[in-house]
């Protein structure tokens, strides 16, 4: 793997067609009808509640509660009735009936609160769906709307990229985005294709190399022969894969929702029976109705729903305090069920920023490590290339003084040349600097054929091979045409990566898999450092999706952790997708189920362990709620349960399970999750 250090053009030199970033399209919250109805219901409730508590007459707050019922409940009621038309009964309709039942026996505020909670939940779900769709559509803006097509007579014509056909030749100027998938016919440059492959550094491109629509050209000019229609480009396929994965992903449900149909039908049938059977034996209509309403209240799923939600919401809040945004209770519940982990490389396991890892002065050069670095950094200082910034940053970190330079030049795909303290210094790709490609730096083969020059050439070739075999990018430094040293540059492993891999292995019982678009040697080196044995490198986005689906077809529940556009389809296809938030793309952040806001990788196993703790509390709460409901129902059926006592028992069980679930808010809960034990 060779490097190429080239200068990036100044912003004001960029051509008009340049588009470095896709504009953000975000659906406004109140643009969604679900959000408007939920907001109206909440406002009516918040106005009515203090009036009721202050002892105002019922005529002042009763209509407000009625408005809260109507605005927040009409849509779930309609959906429930439509489901009922299809012979399906869900908990949403049951909760509406329970709210109306509560109002019928005087518990108006309780019913209104239930309506508001349901309406707000629906609005949040609608917003999440809309924001994901925004990001998917916004991804298409990465590909430019127009391109410069070269006609047969060589005339340049600006055309819409959608009108390009296979066989057309397009001109990609420095700083422009490539307009179509194709192959370089002429020219040399470096292309930043991180959006497609996730590679941390720009990739040298020359005649015969493949390029992708939406990737950013460097300082050279390229002529590209179009090989795919716009609808079949890699960017378009990423959009299609995200949409398909989101649409076909198995419906997510909380634990209690898995039995909602039978529970709802059972409660309705039982309530009707409790009302009709005594009435058939001559009971008073009012008494029968009161017993039935009491039964519906004590048997309603409020306590069961709260048995589920507080532990999950507490876990979400605790995770949020520690930098992990979990987007819903459903996601928190599902996190604890994963048994396989797939990790992206660049920006996930690594910091995503190249750094100097090796300084190798060649014997006979007379240079120390600091002198070699100072010489290279001085030559690189005028450049804005990522590798140049890494070299200059390393010199500044060591406190080295950098000499002034003159006659700075940059050649795409080759490197830079400058005069430093009267000496001509060239820094760049070893293969290019030694094959005559460095104009202006003196003879590339000076002294390389005989004597000390031949020995020096053999020495630097051995160092370059060693560094590249270790997954580093090798950068050759020449002084007056003679190789004097080699720098090794690599993307650095995150400090917490090794501990994270070990913790995930402990939690799932299997070592994580590395899925990356980077080259196999770099991937293998980094995987070895992190303790990962299963490595899949050189993957395009569809290959990552295939790897995820392969594991899911084998019955595994896969957690994917990534940060880039190229990771978004895999994040959508996985059982759970987690995005690294600090440098994550908009599409990855919106597609993922959870976001690591502060890029602390060690929080991933911690939030998985916290989810498992929440699931255990859910089971405990369901047992408590079930015991209370069973006891109250039996009392109401066998004896005579006074309504106030029934409400007290029902609300008491609700409070009890709620407080039990809130245990996960404590700091100790996170500390235990961050130090999981085998089998936790």
Coordinates of C-alpha atoms in Angstrom, one line a residue, residues 144-359:
X144 CA -23.7 16.1 -8.2
X145 CA -26.7 17.2 -10.2
X146 CA -24.6 18.0 -13.3
X147 CA -21.4 16.8 -14.9
X148 CA -19.1 18.0 -17.7
X149 CA -19.5 15.6 -20.7
X150 CA -16.9 15.5 -23.4
X151 CA -18.5 15.2 -26.9
X152 CA -16.8 13.3 -29.7
X153 CA -15.3 16.5 -31.0
X154 CA -13.8 17.3 -27.6
X155 CA -16.3 20.0 -26.8
X156 CA -17.3 20.3 -23.2
X157 CA -21.0 20.3 -22.4
X158 CA -22.7 20.6 -18.9
X159 CA -25.4 18.0 -18.6
X160 CA -27.6 16.5 -15.9
X161 CA -25.9 13.4 -14.4
X162 CA -29.2 11.6 -14.8
X163 CA -28.8 12.0 -18.6
X164 CA -25.4 10.3 -18.7
X165 CA -25.3 7.0 -20.4
X166 CA -22.8 4.1 -20.4
X167 CA -19.9 5.0 -22.7
X168 CA -20.0 8.7 -22.1
X169 CA -16.8 10.5 -21.1
X170 CA -16.9 13.1 -18.4
X171 CA -14.3 15.5 -17.2
X172 CA -13.8 15.7 -13.4
X173 CA -11.9 18.8 -12.4
X174 CA -10.0 19.3 -9.1
X175 CA -12.3 19.6 -6.2
X176 CA -15.4 18.3 -8.0
X177 CA -17.4 15.3 -7.1
X178 CA -17.5 12.4 -9.6
X179 CA -20.7 12.5 -11.5
X180 CA -21.1 8.8 -12.3
X181 CA -19.7 5.3 -11.6
X182 CA -17.0 4.6 -14.2
X183 CA -13.3 4.0 -15.0
X184 CA -10.5 6.6 -15.4
X185 CA -9.6 6.9 -19.1
X186 CA -7.0 9.6 -18.7
X187 CA -5.4 11.7 -15.9
X188 CA -4.1 11.1 -12.4
X189 CA -5.5 12.3 -9.0
X190 CA -6.5 11.2 -5.6
X191 CA -10.1 10.6 -4.8
X192 CA -11.7 10.7 -1.3
X193 CA -14.1 7.8 -1.4
X194 CA -14.7 7.4 2.3
X195 CA -18.5 7.7 1.7
X196 CA -18.4 4.5 -0.3
X197 CA -15.6 2.3 1.1
X198 CA -14.9 3.9 4.4
X199 CA -11.1 4.2 3.6
X200 CA -9.6 6.9 5.8
X201 CA -7.2 8.3 3.2
X202 CA -7.7 9.5 -0.4
X203 CA -6.9 6.8 -3.0
X204 CA -4.6 7.5 -5.9
X205 CA -6.4 7.1 -9.2
X206 CA -4.9 6.7 -12.7
X207 CA -6.0 5.3 -16.0
X208 CA -7.9 2.0 -15.6
X209 CA -8.9 2.6 -12.0
X210 CA -12.6 2.5 -11.0
X211 CA -14.3 5.6 -9.5
X212 CA -17.7 6.1 -7.9
X213 CA -20.4 8.7 -8.2
X214 CA -20.4 11.1 -5.2
X215 CA -16.7 10.7 -4.3
X216 CA -14.6 13.8 -4.1
X217 CA -11.7 14.4 -6.6
X218 CA -8.4 15.8 -5.3
X219 CA -6.0 18.1 -7.2
X220 CA -5.7 16.3 -10.5
X221 CA -8.0 16.3 -13.5
X222 CA -9.7 13.0 -14.5
X223 CA -11.4 11.8 -17.7
X224 CA -13.9 9.1 -16.7
X225 CA -15.7 6.7 -18.9
X226 CA -19.2 6.1 -17.6
X227 CA -19.9 2.4 -16.9
X228 CA -23.2 2.5 -15.0
X229 CA -26.4 4.4 -15.3
X230 CA -27.3 6.9 -12.5
X231 CA -30.0 4.5 -11.2
X232 CA -27.5 1.7 -10.9
X233 CA -24.6 3.7 -9.2
X234 CA -23.2 2.6 -5.9
X235 CA -24.8 5.6 -4.2
X236 CA -28.2 4.7 -5.6
X237 CA -27.8 1.1 -4.5
X238 CA -27.0 2.3 -1.0
X239 CA -30.2 4.3 -0.9
X240 CA -32.2 1.3 -2.2
X241 CA -30.5 -1.1 0.3
X242 CA -31.3 1.2 3.3
X243 CA -34.9 1.6 2.2
X244 CA -35.3 -2.2 1.6
X245 CA -33.7 -3.1 4.9
X246 CA -35.8 -0.7 6.8
X247 CA -39.0 -1.9 5.1
X248 CA -38.3 -5.6 5.5
X249 CA -36.8 -5.5 9.0
X250 CA -38.9 -7.6 11.3
X251 CA -41.4 -5.5 13.3
X252 CA -40.0 -4.5 16.6
X253 CA -42.2 -5.1 19.7
X254 CA -41.8 -4.8 23.4
X255 CA -42.2 -7.9 25.4
X256 CA -45.8 -7.2 26.5
X257 CA -46.9 -6.3 22.9
X258 CA -46.1 -9.9 21.8
X259 CA -49.2 -11.1 23.8
X260 CA -51.3 -8.0 23.2
X261 CA -53.9 -9.6 20.9
X262 CA -54.8 -12.4 23.3
X263 CA -54.7 -10.1 26.3
X264 CA -56.9 -7.6 24.7
X265 CA -59.5 -10.1 23.5
X266 CA -59.4 -11.8 26.9
X267 CA -60.1 -8.5 28.8
X268 CA -62.9 -7.5 26.5
X269 CA -64.6 -10.9 26.7
X270 CA -64.2 -11.1 30.4
X271 CA -65.5 -7.5 30.9
X272 CA -68.6 -8.3 28.9
X273 CA -69.1 -11.6 30.8
X274 CA -68.7 -9.8 34.2
X275 CA -71.4 -7.4 33.0
X276 CA -73.8 -9.7 31.3
X277 CA -73.8 -12.8 33.5
X278 CA -74.9 -11.1 36.7
X279 CA -77.4 -9.1 34.7
X280 CA -78.8 -12.3 33.3
X281 CA -79.4 -13.6 36.8
X282 CA -81.4 -10.5 37.8
X283 CA -78.7 -8.2 39.2
X284 CA -79.2 -4.5 39.2
X285 CA -78.1 -2.8 36.0
X286 CA -76.0 -0.1 37.9
X287 CA -74.4 -2.7 40.1
X288 CA -73.5 -4.9 37.1
X289 CA -72.1 -2.0 35.2
X290 CA -70.1 -0.8 38.2
X291 CA -68.7 -4.3 38.7
X292 CA -67.8 -4.6 35.1
X293 CA -66.1 -1.2 35.0
X294 CA -64.2 -2.1 38.2
X295 CA -63.1 -5.3 36.6
X296 CA -61.9 -3.4 33.5
X297 CA -59.9 -1.0 35.6
X298 CA -58.2 -3.6 37.8
X299 CA -57.6 -5.9 34.8
X300 CA -56.4 -3.2 32.5
X301 CA -52.8 -3.4 31.3
X302 CA -51.7 -0.1 32.8
X303 CA -49.6 -1.8 35.5
X304 CA -48.3 -4.3 32.9
X305 CA -47.3 -1.5 30.5
X306 CA -45.6 0.4 33.4
X307 CA -43.9 -2.9 34.4
X308 CA -42.3 -2.8 31.0
X309 CA -41.6 0.9 30.4
X310 CA -39.9 2.3 33.6
X311 CA -36.9 -0.1 33.5
X312 CA -36.4 0.5 29.8
X313 CA -36.8 4.3 30.0
X314 CA -34.6 4.4 33.1
X315 CA -31.9 2.5 31.2
X316 CA -32.3 4.9 28.3
X317 CA -31.8 7.9 30.6
X318 CA -28.8 6.3 32.3
X319 CA -27.2 5.5 29.0
X320 CA -27.9 9.1 27.8
X321 CA -26.0 10.5 30.8
X322 CA -23.0 8.4 29.7
X323 CA -23.1 9.4 26.1
X324 CA -25.3 6.8 24.4
X325 CA -28.5 7.9 22.8
X326 CA -30.9 5.0 22.5
X327 CA -33.7 6.0 20.3
X328 CA -36.6 4.1 21.8
X329 CA -37.7 1.6 24.5
X330 CA -38.0 -1.0 21.8
X331 CA -34.3 -0.5 20.9
X332 CA -33.3 -0.8 24.5
X333 CA -35.2 -4.0 24.9
X334 CA -33.7 -5.5 21.7
X335 CA -30.1 -4.5 22.6
X336 CA -30.0 -7.1 25.3
X337 CA -30.8 -9.9 22.9
X338 CA -27.9 -9.5 20.6
X339 CA -25.5 -12.5 20.4
X340 CA -23.1 -11.4 17.5
X341 CA -21.3 -8.2 16.9
X342 CA -19.9 -6.7 13.7
X343 CA -17.6 -3.7 13.8
X344 CA -16.6 -1.2 11.2
X345 CA -12.9 -0.2 11.1
X346 CA -12.3 3.4 10.2
X347 CA -13.9 5.8 12.6
X348 CA -15.2 3.0 14.8
X349 CA -12.4 0.8 16.0
X350 CA -10.0 3.5 14.9
X351 CA -9.9 7.2 15.5
X352 CA -10.4 7.9 11.8
X353 CA -7.4 10.2 11.6
X354 CA -4.0 9.2 10.2
X355 CA -1.0 9.5 12.5
X356 CA 2.7 9.0 12.2
X357 CA 3.6 5.7 13.8
X358 CA 7.2 5.0 12.6
X359 CA 10.2 7.2 11.9

